[in-house]
Amino acid sequence: MGSFVVRMGRSMLGSAVLIAAVAALALAYTSSGGASRESLVAEMLSNFILVLGIQIFIGNTGVLSFGHMAFAQIAAYATAVVAIPLAAKAKALPDIPFGLDNVHMNPFAATAFAVVVTVIIGALLGVAVSRAKGLAPTMITLALLFVVDQLVKNWKELTRGAGGLSGIPRIEGNGWLYVGALVALITAHFFQETRIGRFSIATREDELAAPALGIRLFTSRYVAWVVSIGLTALGGSLRAQSLGSVNPKQFTLDAGILVLVMLVVGGMRTISGAVLGTVLITAGNELFRQLGDPERLDIERFPDLFLGLAMLLTMVLRPEGILGDHDLAGWLRRKMYRRAEVTPTPAVVGTRPLTAREVEVVFGGFTALDGAALTVKPAEVVGLIGPNGAGKTTLFNVITGLVEEHAGSVRLGDDDLTTAGPVDVARSGLARTFQNLRLFQTLSVRENVALTALVAARHRAHRVRPDVDVLLDAAGLTEFADRSAGTLDYGNQRRLELIRAAALAPEYLLLDEPTSGMSDTESLAMVDSVRSIAALIGAGVLVIDHDLGFITRISDHIVVLNEGRVLAEGTPDQVRANPAVAEAYLGSQA
Amino acid sequence: MTKLLQTLVDGLGVGSTYALLALGISLIFGVMHLVNFAHGELITVGAYTAYFFFLHGGSWWWMPFAIIGAAVLASMATEFLAFRWVRNASPFTLLLTSFAIERLSHALWQIFVSPKQRAFPKPSWVFNQFKIAGVSFEVMDIVTIGVTIATLVITAVVFKRTLFGISVRGAAEDFDAARLMGVRANRVISGAFGFAGFLAGVAACLILMRTPAAEPSMGSDWLLKAVIAAVIGGLGSFTGAVVGGVVLGLLETLTRAYLPEVATGWDKFSTAVVFIVIAIFFVIRPDGIFKVSHAERV
């Protein structure tokens, strides 16, 4: 509860500073120059809400959506059909369905109505968007944009078609738009502080590593989508009430791209970036609009030039946006960070053995695993070795749910993990690392570990959970805690991936080649790191490596795979003395 | 029956234009994981080229060569001036870069020519009708389908038989491996853009013979359909692009011809239906018809 208050406080503080800066700028600008300046600020503020709306989804999940304008449009029309006074409505929309001819709401109720209706529609469609992978969600949102556009243009009883609706009671001044912008800022900030918000960011950083740490792609994307649609709806509704009219031209793909440019130019990953982008692009757009020659009746041409140039330059020179990962909220998070006083709780060693039996996997015609089996006992370190192509990584992937076995079983004590996917495997107590590092690159070292600790707090609450700072200490990463993970050197990245997995409080750590690319001295140091961190959390270890020196030092027990089968197993000395092992490794003459 | 035949021929005509454009998009996606939203601008370039030459007494006898040449050059220019500099960036960055080029192209035509439509003459034979077994066809239908088939044959030969084509396919399979085998990245990518430009140029000719006019944003509508077609087929798959284009063309014309009018005034409802079908398709089969596997090693 205490941490909730702290997070809320940070969101409020960050938002307050940003809105104050924008408001000061806007008020200075409108202090002279009259109504046209006021309306520019109104435009900027409603853009502001829309940009933060798409930031919540695109910025946090990394999935591009073209469809958000469709929801702004739905909200704008929903506002119009309940807010236009009855007499005017009877004239403009004589055949309005759903009994809306008798409905008239005040601005607050109309805004709330629009947001609720839009969120319901968005929540239904969001199931499809959040389930899809790769480019499909982007394509679905693009199709949605056109469907809504066509519906609005053709459902004339409800929308009056392409001509649009006017006579929406206008809100006086920009006061309520400032309030809307503040609401948007707090929502966007707070979303990033919530568990699900952090999880969305993890899926953005690595679609494969996040599930392997127990983060469900669908859930985090879906929640981000719904919240983001809610804000977008607020933006659409307020824009309609600020302009007093709606028409389909306000919500085209082009309008959507304008908002997208604002997000991308400032830096989509952070809220400060979204704010900066909105201010810069709105101002630049207006500047170039005034450059147009009104005589030629084609004043829209210069804004296009500006948008194209702004976007192209950003992409070529600074693809992550002007601010990149710099963020007021992130800065506050680091400044306000206080190391928790922890009384170290001794780790409890698990009681359940990890067993894989008779595992068979066939890729096409190639039998990768042919009856492989192994058992890891609690707190034991088991090394898995074998020549290239022996099926080590495949067995790992079977155990962690990434590859489906054709026969055999995987069990953790009494839990059957045979058919479980990566998320459930991780949540039930197996945490893995990857052969080719999969860190959350742009997040800080501490955030990488803290993210898994969040999963653990939710799904591994029955275990004693390690403290994030204790883990950082154990891996010697405390001094780098605020650096982004991608900037660490190779050995430290390996150690970070190790403690990120350990933060899940797993019963077993599964390490796929933790020393690959390391020097001999570094490998030796890794033996101690792995052993001490496993002891810290009371976990057993299953480790693949090519470095026989490393494996024989670290393992209590070694399993040798060859051609998908177990060739030999035993203590390191027994395995070393086994002639069959030497033969598999070195050829028959050995 | 007659109506069905004519609808099918119409659908094939539109669909084969989509197919040519989608093939270019799929090709570029294959070599550099870019969904090129600037691809449609090549049609616009072709249209303005035709417009300028007709101002100075052009003729449709040689105009296709001018249009295709301009599209090839423009396509390679976008690579040289923009995409080369973001080559190793994320697909997101690449896509937005192509969007930026699309915007710039619109702006430049508006500033240097006019935001208004500029028309030029069409070939005289385009809408001539002829009958086969009592069903009347337009000459242009047959030309469209014939030219598309010829272009697809050329494409198939280039990608199956020439060193360039094989390098491109190799690069699409695994770029790093292809580089190690001695494939030059710059040449392959620039060549792929040139070939995509050729395909877009052919499509532009077919489009401009029917509607001989240039307009700054004319490429965008075609582009969206072509991107959708390429993704339906499975990005990176050449067969998929062609199938996706034809399927989309048939879907559009069939819904337009056979969908009952829901109510008066719902003239464009068929467009909405097409997009609803597309959205549902992507929910069911997110990787397209021909899935191209980019198996990641873990």
Coordinates of N, CA and C in Angstrom, one line a residue, chain A residues 62 120 143 293 370 465:
Chain A
G62 N 5.1 -1.2 -27.8 CA 5.9 -1.3 -29.1 C 5.1 -1.8 -30.3
I120 N -16.1 0.4 -24.4 CA -16.8 -0.9 -24.6 C -16.5 -1.5 -26.0
A143 N -7.3 -1.8 -40.7 CA -8.6 -2.2 -41.3 C -9.8 -1.6 -40.4
D293 N 0.8 30.2 -49.3 CA 0.3 31.3 -50.0 C -1.2 31.2 -50.1
D370 N 15.4 -38.1 -28.6 CA 14.9 -39.5 -28.9 C 14.9 -40.2 -27.5
R465 N 11.2 -14.4 -1.4 CA 11.6 -13.7 -2.6 C 12.8 -12.9 -2.3

